[in-house]
Amino acid sequence: MINRIPLQSKRTSFIILLFLIAFINPSCKTESGKPTDKPNILMITSEDNSAYFLGCYGNEMATTPNLDKLAAEGFMYTRAFANCPVCAPARNTILTGVYAASNGSEQMRSKYAKSEIVKTYPEYFREAGYYCTNNVKTDYNYAGDWNAIWDECSRTATYNNRQPGQPFFAVFSNFTTHESQIHKQIPTAELKHDPAKVEIAPYHPDLPEIRHDWAQYYDRNEQMDAEIGQILKELEESGEAENTIVIYYGDHGGVLARSKRYVYETGTRVPFIIRIPEKYQKLFPAKNPGEPVERIVSFVDLLPTFLSIIGVETPDHLQGNAFLGEQKTKNPEYAFMTRQRMDERFDMVRAVRDNKYRYIRNYMPFRITMQHLDYLFRASSAQAWEDAFKAGKTNQIQSLAFLEKPLEELYDTENDPWEINNLAENPEYAEVLERMRKAETEWMRETRDVGLIPEMDYQYFAGQGALYDYMRSEDCPFEELLEAAQQATIPDTDIEYFIRNLQNENRAIRYWGAVGLLIHRDKAASAVNALKVAVTDSSSAVATLAAETLFRMNYQDLAISSYERILADTITYSSLDRCFALNSVDAVNASSPFLKSQVEKVYFMKPDQQATMVENYDQRIAKTLLLKWDMLADETN
């Protein structure tokens, strides 16, 4: 027979048990009754500013006293990187703990489906009992309700609305240093920083417009610092500072031309500071606050680190490394960065950074670095640089951004911080080059890099589903795709291999056949017949690059006919198809009366209200072409 304890006795025993637990382990709760093993987290982001513009990172001209103080009280990471050099893909990576290039969310901007496997960090925090607020930027670059993942998401969102004793995770985004803040120049007399005294990058020509934008951006960083100081002051006044881990970072580099959007140090190396209260000193990444931390960290590491801090097991699909807490990993050897389409301009670049070197692989070397992107060139400094190049007033280093890129780049970031001396062809660095090239290829394999498929064909392969899922499915010939891309972008050529790929039944492999022939066009005479067939390909990506290859091989009429066909057929081809074709038209300076009329039609076309995946960027590039051809008045720019 079971001896049953009376209900009243059970209650009495339970109360005694609680008392004993509290007595034996009084440190399990704070004075407010909140568990100490779940600290609050306050995360502050600033837009578009690299580590270079903070005083604590060694810039004596920078005036950032509040962030310098935060670094002195906390831990400043000296090798912190954004995995994408632009906001929406960078935030996608932060939010999911999966590279944007693996999510299929690397394009700037896009709203492709997110895999159900991939969850967002507010969902994990809320499941763990946290009150999660976002003030206010979302811009997460996937299809879905971005506000629904938060308890509060607005300009008035605050951690003060949580339940008594409830831990919070709060995000505040600062817009003051955003790229748009240099689009309109402040009068020189009103600047706090003297344009004549700024040190400009050696790849920038020494022009008044460039010096002015450098100085104005220093001013914006000073303003940003003061605004972040106010957020930190409010935390102190709330009485929660001793219970709150503060994280500050810039969401990527920028904003002066050749920083934001580009996978160099200036575009990806970010300020990253964490202040950890004394009661959580077991999380300290160094012995004492104020000590710099040299571990390589990047945005993909944030979500696993959050979970490690709050004691939630890290899911297997996460692609980063926890750098704090019980699940902290050993120091990674590399950080990885990617670039794909930026608004209306296409490019594909992959980069690897170790403690000293940066390796870059250009998968579209036939596109110049400084393509004329509408939003970027609203800055006077960017336009002045382009004008100086066209006028022949730039030196060799300053001209490189407007010339076709090499297949590979390698920089010694310690001795060449502005990354202007490419070591990729220097035999003394052959071992470093090969090591980092292998790391890049293996990373693409491990993450199932979606960049192996041209964006115009995303929906062809994945439909309305997630590219993340497709790349891991049996339908995806991943190894063939990876091999095709790698072979297309190496100096050694096998023209017959490219021709076979151009005729493959898989349109993504056909694309890489076209890429290989375009890169190695000087040796591709035997591919002319195959290219003449490919210009009618059902994939606009294949047809466009086949046309461009023929154009550069002096078969211009045939190439222009292909461009005209893609632009005229608005039933078969989307705004994205037209945008890709117009990029090619611009790159080779293709022109004909009918082609110009088709570009004009694109510009004046009613915006496609059904273009839910991307914006109507075809109209932006059409506008650039019409201005170039003097078919639009300057005041429309």
XYZ file of C-alpha atoms in Angstrom:
637
model
C 0.000 0.000 0.000
C 1.211 3.507 -0.875
C 1.483 5.881 2.076
C -0.104 9.175 0.977
C 1.042 12.476 2.534
C -1.776 14.826 3.487
C -2.120 17.868 1.150
C -1.422 20.358 3.968
C 1.758 18.491 4.843
C 2.852 18.651 1.201
C 2.404 22.407 1.149
C 4.348 22.803 4.390
C 7.190 20.653 3.075
C 7.301 22.603 -0.175
C 7.562 25.938 1.662
C 10.357 24.588 3.853
C 12.167 23.330 0.740
C 12.006 26.736 -0.930
C 13.307 28.393 2.228
C 16.240 25.966 2.408
C 17.134 26.544 -1.284
C 17.128 30.302 -0.782
C 19.171 29.962 2.436
C 21.727 27.570 0.991
C 22.138 29.498 -2.258
C 21.203 33.139 -1.615
C 23.186 34.297 -4.649
C 20.709 32.705 -7.066
C 18.622 35.883 -7.014
C 19.286 39.591 -7.156
C 17.727 42.067 -4.740
C 14.911 42.534 -7.259
C 14.297 38.788 -7.298
C 15.746 38.223 -10.771
C 17.986 35.166 -11.433
C 21.592 36.264 -11.896
C 22.331 33.536 -14.442
C 20.132 35.400 -16.926
C 21.630 38.852 -17.312
C 19.902 41.617 -19.178
C 21.465 42.404 -22.537
C 21.428 45.894 -24.032
C 22.653 45.900 -27.618
C 23.443 49.196 -29.360
C 24.231 49.379 -33.059
C 25.439 52.316 -35.106
C 25.039 52.466 -38.857
C 27.789 52.265 -41.419
C 30.858 53.113 -39.340
C 34.057 51.134 -39.280
C 36.349 50.686 -36.294
C 38.646 53.292 -37.812
C 36.437 56.197 -36.690
C 36.598 55.524 -32.926
C 39.256 56.956 -30.654
C 39.593 53.730 -28.680
C 40.724 51.988 -31.870
C 43.665 54.352 -32.173
C 42.363 57.249 -34.250
C 43.551 60.432 -32.535
C 41.313 62.623 -34.670
C 38.144 60.782 -33.641
C 36.079 62.370 -30.860
C 34.147 59.504 -29.292
C 34.527 59.868 -25.493
C 31.489 57.785 -24.530
C 32.486 54.755 -26.570
C 36.105 55.179 -25.504
C 34.888 55.038 -21.884
C 32.776 51.961 -22.654
C 35.879 50.262 -24.086
C 37.856 51.156 -20.943
C 35.134 49.661 -18.747
C 34.611 46.639 -20.950
C 36.345 44.617 -23.635
C 37.198 45.967 -27.074
C 37.498 43.326 -29.796
C 40.238 44.294 -32.218
C 39.377 41.736 -34.906
C 35.604 41.995 -35.271
C 33.974 41.736 -38.677
C 30.645 42.086 -40.424
C 30.093 39.059 -42.648
C 28.447 41.316 -45.246
C 29.516 44.920 -45.886
C 25.976 46.302 -46.078
C 23.123 46.539 -43.590
C 20.273 44.211 -44.590
C 22.378 41.075 -45.274
C 24.537 41.857 -42.226
C 21.413 42.028 -40.041
C 20.085 38.823 -41.558
C 23.242 37.061 -40.390
C 23.064 38.607 -36.908
C 19.398 37.723 -36.542
C 19.703 34.072 -37.585
C 23.219 32.920 -36.718
C 23.427 31.706 -40.336
C 25.402 33.465 -43.066
C 23.185 35.531 -45.355
C 24.915 33.758 -48.241
C 23.689 30.471 -46.788
C 20.174 31.774 -46.117
C 19.765 33.049 -49.683
C 19.425 36.543 -48.209
C 22.717 38.047 -49.315
C 21.314 40.384 -51.970
C 20.766 44.021 -51.011
C 17.726 44.154 -50.834
C 15.517 41.114 -51.198
C 12.714 39.243 -49.477
C 13.235 35.582 -50.264
C 11.810 32.904 -48.014
C 13.547 31.944 -44.784
C 13.825 28.273 -43.914
C 11.689 27.109 -41.005
C 14.823 25.465 -39.632
C 16.378 28.891 -39.179
C 15.013 30.785 -36.166
C 15.725 34.332 -35.020
C 17.453 35.257 -31.777
C 14.424 37.102 -30.257
C 12.493 33.836 -30.539
C 15.137 32.007 -28.497
C 15.255 34.797 -25.911
C 11.486 34.956 -25.516
C 11.316 31.177 -25.089
C 13.878 31.602 -22.285
C 11.647 34.149 -20.539
C 13.196 37.384 -21.802
C 11.307 40.560 -22.685
C 12.604 41.552 -26.127
C 12.417 45.059 -27.552
C 13.720 46.661 -30.720
C 14.076 50.409 -31.215
C 13.634 50.511 -34.097
C 15.350 49.226 -37.237
C 14.497 45.822 -38.660
C 15.593 45.480 -42.331
C 16.226 41.755 -41.970
C 16.188 40.853 -45.676
C 13.778 37.921 -45.723
C 10.073 37.427 -46.344
C 8.097 37.528 -43.110
C 6.663 39.652 -40.331
C 9.735 41.254 -38.786
C 7.801 42.953 -35.995
C 6.140 39.760 -34.754
C 9.384 38.291 -33.386
C 9.600 41.085 -30.771
C 7.561 41.931 -27.679
C 7.914 45.559 -28.758
C 9.241 46.921 -32.044
C 8.810 50.677 -32.475
C 10.468 54.043 -31.945
C 9.156 53.995 -28.394
C 10.097 50.403 -27.581
C 11.659 50.150 -24.111
C 12.756 47.491 -21.669
C 10.881 49.389 -18.956
C 7.618 47.718 -19.998
C 8.697 44.224 -18.928
C 7.206 42.350 -15.989
C 8.820 42.821 -12.536
C 11.941 40.671 -12.271
C 11.838 39.716 -15.967
C 15.205 39.842 -17.789
C 15.314 41.890 -20.970
C 17.049 41.912 -24.307
C 16.860 45.397 -25.827
C 18.203 46.701 -29.131
C 18.743 50.366 -29.967
C 19.832 51.367 -33.475
C 21.538 54.684 -34.177
C 21.097 56.181 -37.657
C 23.339 59.232 -37.266
C 26.343 57.722 -39.046
C 24.329 56.261 -41.922
C 25.603 56.827 -45.455
C 22.777 59.261 -46.187
C 24.292 61.660 -43.653
C 26.990 62.695 -46.136
C 24.683 63.026 -49.144
C 24.070 66.671 -48.295
C 27.254 68.513 -47.445
C 27.375 70.691 -44.345
C 29.026 74.081 -45.027
C 32.742 73.776 -44.312
C 32.621 76.610 -41.796
C 30.146 74.632 -39.694
C 32.252 71.463 -39.500
C 33.926 70.595 -36.216
C 36.671 68.592 -37.893
C 38.956 70.438 -40.292
C 38.956 68.889 -43.807
C 42.523 70.103 -44.308
C 43.735 68.036 -41.344
C 42.054 64.685 -42.031
C 44.107 61.765 -43.248
C 42.410 60.362 -46.335
C 42.871 56.868 -47.740
C 45.616 56.571 -50.384
C 43.140 55.149 -52.880
C 41.167 58.417 -52.701
C 42.385 61.358 -54.791
C 43.063 64.456 -52.721
C 39.996 66.473 -53.733
C 37.997 69.075 -51.774
C 34.813 66.981 -51.967
C 36.580 63.938 -50.570
C 38.255 65.834 -47.726
C 34.932 67.451 -46.870
C 33.073 64.132 -46.650
C 35.818 62.630 -44.489
C 35.558 65.582 -42.082
C 31.759 65.551 -42.096
C 31.778 61.850 -41.293
C 34.029 62.476 -38.291
C 31.409 64.992 -37.130
C 28.635 62.425 -37.520
C 30.588 59.901 -35.453
C 31.004 62.484 -32.701
C 27.242 63.096 -32.746
C 26.535 59.355 -32.699
C 28.825 58.913 -29.711
C 26.911 61.549 -27.735
C 23.579 59.881 -28.537
C 24.855 56.490 -27.429
C 26.125 58.134 -24.267
C 22.528 59.135 -23.535
C 21.334 55.521 -23.899
C 24.020 54.395 -21.457
C 23.050 57.168 -19.056
C 19.425 56.009 -19.127
C 20.577 52.483 -18.290
C 22.480 53.804 -15.263
C 19.466 55.804 -14.120
C 17.227 52.726 -14.425
C 19.290 50.939 -11.759
C 19.865 47.981 -14.077
C 23.445 48.662 -15.186
C 24.898 46.169 -12.681
C 22.598 43.475 -14.105
C 23.105 44.301 -17.784
C 25.651 43.235 -20.386
C 26.118 46.079 -22.872
C 27.110 45.259 -26.435
C 28.012 47.951 -28.953
C 28.990 47.465 -32.587
C 28.825 49.134 -35.991
C 26.628 47.152 -38.371
C 29.367 47.188 -41.069
C 32.038 49.525 -42.356
C 31.609 52.675 -44.372
C 30.566 55.044 -45.669
C 33.174 56.726 -47.820
C 33.530 55.176 -51.261
C 35.222 51.734 -51.306
C 34.176 50.933 -47.762
C 30.478 50.125 -47.356
C 29.494 47.400 -49.854
C 33.069 46.172 -50.296
C 34.780 43.281 -48.520
C 37.898 45.220 -47.568
C 38.860 46.166 -44.007
C 37.073 49.507 -44.382
C 33.846 47.724 -45.329
C 33.861 44.819 -42.896
C 36.046 45.576 -39.856
C 33.728 46.991 -37.220
C 33.975 48.434 -33.718
C 32.806 45.810 -31.225
C 32.762 46.447 -27.466
C 31.206 44.431 -24.641
C 30.855 45.662 -21.064
C 30.149 42.895 -18.566
C 29.140 43.654 -14.951
C 31.385 42.330 -12.193
C 28.782 39.809 -11.038
C 29.159 38.029 -14.401
C 32.947 38.074 -14.407
C 32.961 34.389 -15.299
C 32.077 35.653 -18.794
C 35.084 37.993 -19.015
C 37.009 37.304 -22.277
C 40.192 38.737 -20.709
C 41.503 38.972 -17.175
C 40.544 42.599 -16.564
C 38.167 45.137 -18.108
C 39.914 47.530 -20.443
C 42.080 44.835 -21.980
C 41.676 44.449 -25.757
C 40.583 41.053 -27.099
C 42.315 39.771 -30.234
C 40.038 36.804 -30.892
C 38.447 36.847 -34.365
C 34.698 37.384 -34.051
C 32.054 38.088 -36.664
C 28.328 38.658 -36.705
C 27.484 35.024 -37.342
C 28.940 34.358 -33.866
C 26.451 36.559 -32.025
C 23.479 34.218 -31.777
C 25.457 31.198 -30.497
C 27.131 33.547 -28.016
C 23.748 34.824 -26.795
C 22.571 31.250 -26.233
C 25.788 30.383 -24.458
C 25.376 33.360 -22.108
C 21.802 32.465 -21.108
C 22.382 28.710 -20.902
C 20.450 27.534 -23.972
C 21.949 24.687 -25.977
C 23.213 25.789 -29.391
C 21.253 24.203 -32.296
C 23.305 22.277 -34.835
C 22.320 24.468 -37.779
C 23.994 27.605 -36.388
C 27.161 28.480 -38.305
C 29.021 30.718 -35.846
C 31.184 30.194 -32.776
C 30.207 31.229 -29.251
C 32.892 33.552 -27.892
C 31.525 33.862 -24.322
C 29.888 31.530 -21.817
C 29.953 27.803 -21.187
C 29.664 26.928 -24.877
C 32.599 29.135 -25.844
C 34.672 27.537 -28.613
C 38.356 27.709 -29.313
C 39.488 30.757 -31.243
C 38.537 30.451 -34.917
C 41.256 30.750 -37.515
C 39.203 32.751 -40.000
C 36.320 35.136 -40.543
C 34.387 34.980 -43.822
C 32.771 37.815 -45.758
C 30.574 37.918 -48.829
C 29.179 40.400 -51.319
C 26.488 39.899 -53.924
C 24.063 42.294 -55.641
C 24.005 45.782 -54.131
C 20.747 47.449 -55.152
C 20.889 47.626 -58.956
C 24.504 46.491 -59.316
C 25.617 42.860 -59.528
C 28.874 41.438 -58.284
C 29.941 38.309 -56.423
C 32.905 38.407 -54.067
C 34.062 36.133 -51.249
C 36.703 37.035 -48.650
C 38.621 35.293 -45.873
C 40.387 37.084 -43.036
C 42.811 35.501 -40.582
C 44.811 37.300 -37.916
C 46.978 39.027 -40.500
C 45.898 38.481 -44.095
C 42.800 39.136 -46.147
C 42.098 36.953 -49.178
C 39.505 38.028 -51.754
C 38.132 36.007 -54.654
C 36.293 37.850 -57.401
C 33.690 35.684 -59.110
C 32.785 38.526 -61.494
C 36.146 40.177 -62.215
C 34.661 41.630 -65.394
C 32.783 44.138 -63.179
C 34.748 47.091 -61.833
C 34.823 47.739 -58.086
C 33.248 51.209 -58.204
C 30.252 50.508 -60.412
C 28.055 53.602 -60.638
C 25.438 52.696 -58.059
C 22.741 55.351 -57.746
C 22.631 55.576 -53.942
C 26.396 55.448 -53.432
C 27.033 58.208 -55.958
C 24.707 60.626 -54.209
C 27.780 61.394 -52.105
C 29.806 64.251 -53.585
C 33.043 62.447 -52.739
C 32.125 59.356 -54.770
C 31.110 61.415 -57.784
C 34.236 63.545 -57.555
C 36.409 60.417 -57.524
C 34.714 59.028 -60.643
C 34.969 62.398 -62.405
C 38.680 62.627 -61.583
C 39.280 59.142 -62.996
C 37.436 59.946 -66.215
C 39.472 63.137 -66.527
C 42.735 61.197 -66.158
C 43.559 62.873 -62.850
C 43.981 59.769 -60.677
C 47.175 57.845 -60.066
C 47.601 54.101 -60.502
C 46.320 53.208 -57.028
C 43.367 55.591 -57.257
C 42.424 54.261 -60.710
C 42.196 50.580 -59.737
C 38.626 50.886 -58.455
C 37.453 51.805 -61.973
C 39.274 48.991 -63.780
C 38.434 45.300 -64.076
C 39.401 43.371 -60.969
C 41.950 40.572 -60.631
C 40.659 37.075 -59.961
C 42.307 37.035 -56.541
C 43.546 39.598 -54.038
C 45.723 39.089 -50.973
C 46.641 41.796 -48.481
C 48.866 41.992 -45.430
C 46.519 43.992 -43.211
C 49.187 44.680 -40.592
C 51.627 46.363 -42.967
C 49.098 47.503 -45.556
C 46.002 48.581 -43.590
C 44.438 50.378 -46.591
C 44.860 47.218 -48.716
C 46.432 48.696 -51.800
C 49.327 46.256 -52.379
C 47.919 43.045 -53.843
C 50.219 40.124 -52.992
C 48.244 37.431 -54.834
C 50.809 37.076 -57.614
C 53.842 37.454 -55.348
C 55.527 34.009 -55.143
C 56.702 34.740 -51.597
C 53.057 34.521 -50.480
C 52.049 31.475 -52.531
C 51.630 29.302 -49.432
C 49.397 31.880 -47.718
C 47.352 32.288 -50.894
C 46.785 28.564 -51.279
C 45.880 28.110 -47.617
C 43.286 30.856 -47.679
C 41.935 29.822 -51.074
C 41.282 26.342 -49.669
C 39.613 27.842 -46.596
C 37.269 29.846 -48.817
C 36.323 26.807 -50.906
C 35.710 24.655 -47.846
C 33.589 27.389 -46.259
C 31.421 27.543 -49.381
C 30.977 23.782 -49.134
C 30.154 23.744 -45.421
C 27.645 26.592 -45.627
C 26.105 25.516 -48.954
C 26.740 28.952 -50.436
C 23.643 30.098 -52.352
C 25.807 32.444 -54.426
C 26.560 29.476 -56.671
C 23.119 30.070 -58.208
C 22.510 33.346 -60.094
C 19.800 35.371 -58.398
C 17.674 35.537 -61.532
C 17.187 31.763 -61.202
C 16.443 31.574 -57.475
C 12.751 30.958 -57.963
C 13.356 28.559 -60.837
C 15.173 26.246 -58.445
C 13.449 26.929 -55.122
C 10.038 28.251 -56.143
C 8.557 30.086 -53.182
C 10.631 27.942 -50.824
C 13.892 28.780 -49.070
C 17.200 28.593 -50.911
C 18.712 27.322 -47.651
C 16.570 24.206 -47.976
C 17.106 23.761 -51.707
C 20.902 23.857 -51.392
C 20.696 20.940 -48.938
C 18.254 18.902 -50.969
C 18.927 15.983 -53.289
C 17.764 18.152 -56.186
C 20.791 20.420 -55.859
C 23.966 19.220 -57.646
C 26.041 21.143 -55.147
C 29.471 19.676 -55.792
C 29.089 20.159 -59.546
C 28.095 23.782 -58.973
C 31.023 24.422 -56.659
C 33.473 22.825 -59.063
C 32.076 24.833 -61.986
C 32.415 28.117 -60.089
C 35.930 27.385 -58.843
C 37.186 26.333 -62.259
C 35.680 29.400 -63.916
C 37.605 31.729 -61.611
C 41.160 30.402 -61.717
C 43.944 31.648 -64.004
C 44.354 28.279 -65.729
C 41.872 27.738 -68.546
C 40.083 24.739 -69.991
C 37.879 26.218 -72.690
C 36.353 22.858 -73.575
C 35.296 22.397 -69.948
C 33.543 25.765 -70.023
C 31.821 24.874 -73.303
C 30.541 21.614 -71.817
C 29.232 23.510 -68.802
C 27.573 26.056 -71.099
C 25.634 23.157 -72.638
C 24.759 21.450 -69.334
C 21.095 20.705 -68.635
C 21.334 22.620 -65.342
C 21.032 26.357 -65.944
C 23.194 27.296 -62.936
C 26.040 25.185 -64.290
C 25.442 26.774 -67.706
C 25.854 30.132 -65.983
C 29.301 29.197 -64.695
C 30.234 27.983 -68.162
C 29.352 31.475 -69.427
C 31.319 33.084 -66.577
C 34.388 31.017 -67.424
C 34.238 31.952 -71.089
C 33.725 35.635 -70.305
C 36.701 35.720 -67.937
C 38.912 33.785 -70.377
C 37.468 35.313 -73.554
C 40.897 35.998 -75.044
C 41.326 32.228 -75.455
C 37.708 31.355 -76.236
C 37.617 31.465 -80.045
C 36.546 27.816 -80.160
C 33.463 28.671 -78.063
C 31.863 31.128 -80.500
C 29.305 28.680 -81.897
C 28.258 27.551 -78.421
C 27.945 31.180 -77.335
C 25.746 31.992 -80.353
C 23.334 29.328 -79.138
C 23.573 30.446 -75.510
C 22.403 34.014 -76.222
C 18.901 32.584 -76.616
C 19.073 30.645 -73.347
C 15.913 30.581 -71.215
C 18.011 31.827 -68.293
C 18.654 35.563 -68.584
C 21.842 35.099 -66.559
C 23.275 32.697 -69.138
C 21.998 34.641 -72.160
C 23.328 37.961 -70.844
C 26.840 36.759 -70.099
C 26.993 34.844 -73.391
C 26.008 38.079 -75.148
C 28.614 40.052 -73.228
C 31.316 37.557 -74.142
C 30.394 37.800 -77.822
C 30.296 41.591 -77.614
C 33.816 41.675 -76.183
C 34.899 39.250 -78.930
C 33.602 41.686 -81.596
C 30.292 39.921 -82.365
C 28.466 43.040 -81.274
C 25.321 42.897 -83.399
C 24.443 39.427 -82.144
C 25.042 40.526 -78.544
C 22.886 43.631 -78.868
C 20.053 41.552 -80.337
C 20.132 39.378 -77.220
C 19.998 42.409 -74.921
C 17.081 43.803 -76.916
C 15.205 40.504 -76.697
C 15.480 40.345 -72.897
C 14.397 43.962 -72.461
C 11.471 43.719 -74.867
C 10.002 40.469 -73.523
C 8.300 41.628 -70.335
C 6.259 38.411 -70.150
C 9.143 35.955 -69.914
C 11.569 38.208 -68.090
C 11.225 40.047 -64.784
C 12.595 43.363 -63.572
C 15.560 41.462 -62.126
C 16.334 39.866 -65.506
C 16.256 43.304 -67.120
C 18.446 44.741 -64.394
C 21.105 42.079 -64.954
C 21.037 42.634 -68.712
C 21.305 46.410 -68.288
C 24.359 45.968 -66.056
C 25.993 44.173 -68.954
C 24.889 46.828 -71.453
C 26.508 49.468 -69.264
C 29.719 47.480 -68.753
C 30.410 47.070 -72.483
C 28.865 50.388 -73.614
C 26.485 48.588 -75.955
C 24.258 50.871 -77.978
C 21.734 50.874 -80.815
C 18.655 52.990 -81.560
C 16.305 50.117 -80.689
C 18.271 49.229 -77.549
C 18.076 52.833 -76.381
C 14.339 52.873 -76.987
C 13.941 49.703 -74.917
C 15.972 51.201 -72.064
C 13.771 54.281 -72.192
C 10.672 52.066 -71.961
C 12.115 50.332 -68.910
C 12.717 53.670 -67.204
C 9.200 54.932 -67.815
C 7.578 51.550 -67.189
C 4.951 51.437 -64.451
C 6.624 49.844 -61.418
C 5.887 46.133 -61.154
C 3.575 45.900 -58.181
C 4.077 42.132 -58.167
C 7.846 42.413 -57.726
C 7.701 41.357 -54.100
C 11.095 39.673 -53.948
C 13.178 42.697 -54.967
C 12.614 46.336 -55.774
C 12.390 47.626 -59.346
C 16.102 48.142 -59.682
C 15.913 47.849 -63.475
C 14.558 51.390 -63.530
C 17.548 52.695 -61.547
C 20.100 51.255 -63.953
C 17.977 52.417 -66.900
C 18.135 55.932 -65.471
C 21.942 55.712 -65.225
C 22.159 54.666 -68.869
C 19.816 57.380 -70.090
C 21.838 60.036 -68.262
C 24.977 58.555 -69.761
C 23.430 58.823 -73.221
C 22.155 62.370 -72.570
C 18.571 61.162 -72.928
C 17.502 62.573 -69.542
C 17.870 66.076 -68.190
C 20.334 66.371 -65.302
C 17.677 67.725 -62.965
C 15.978 64.301 -62.962
C 19.001 62.818 -61.187
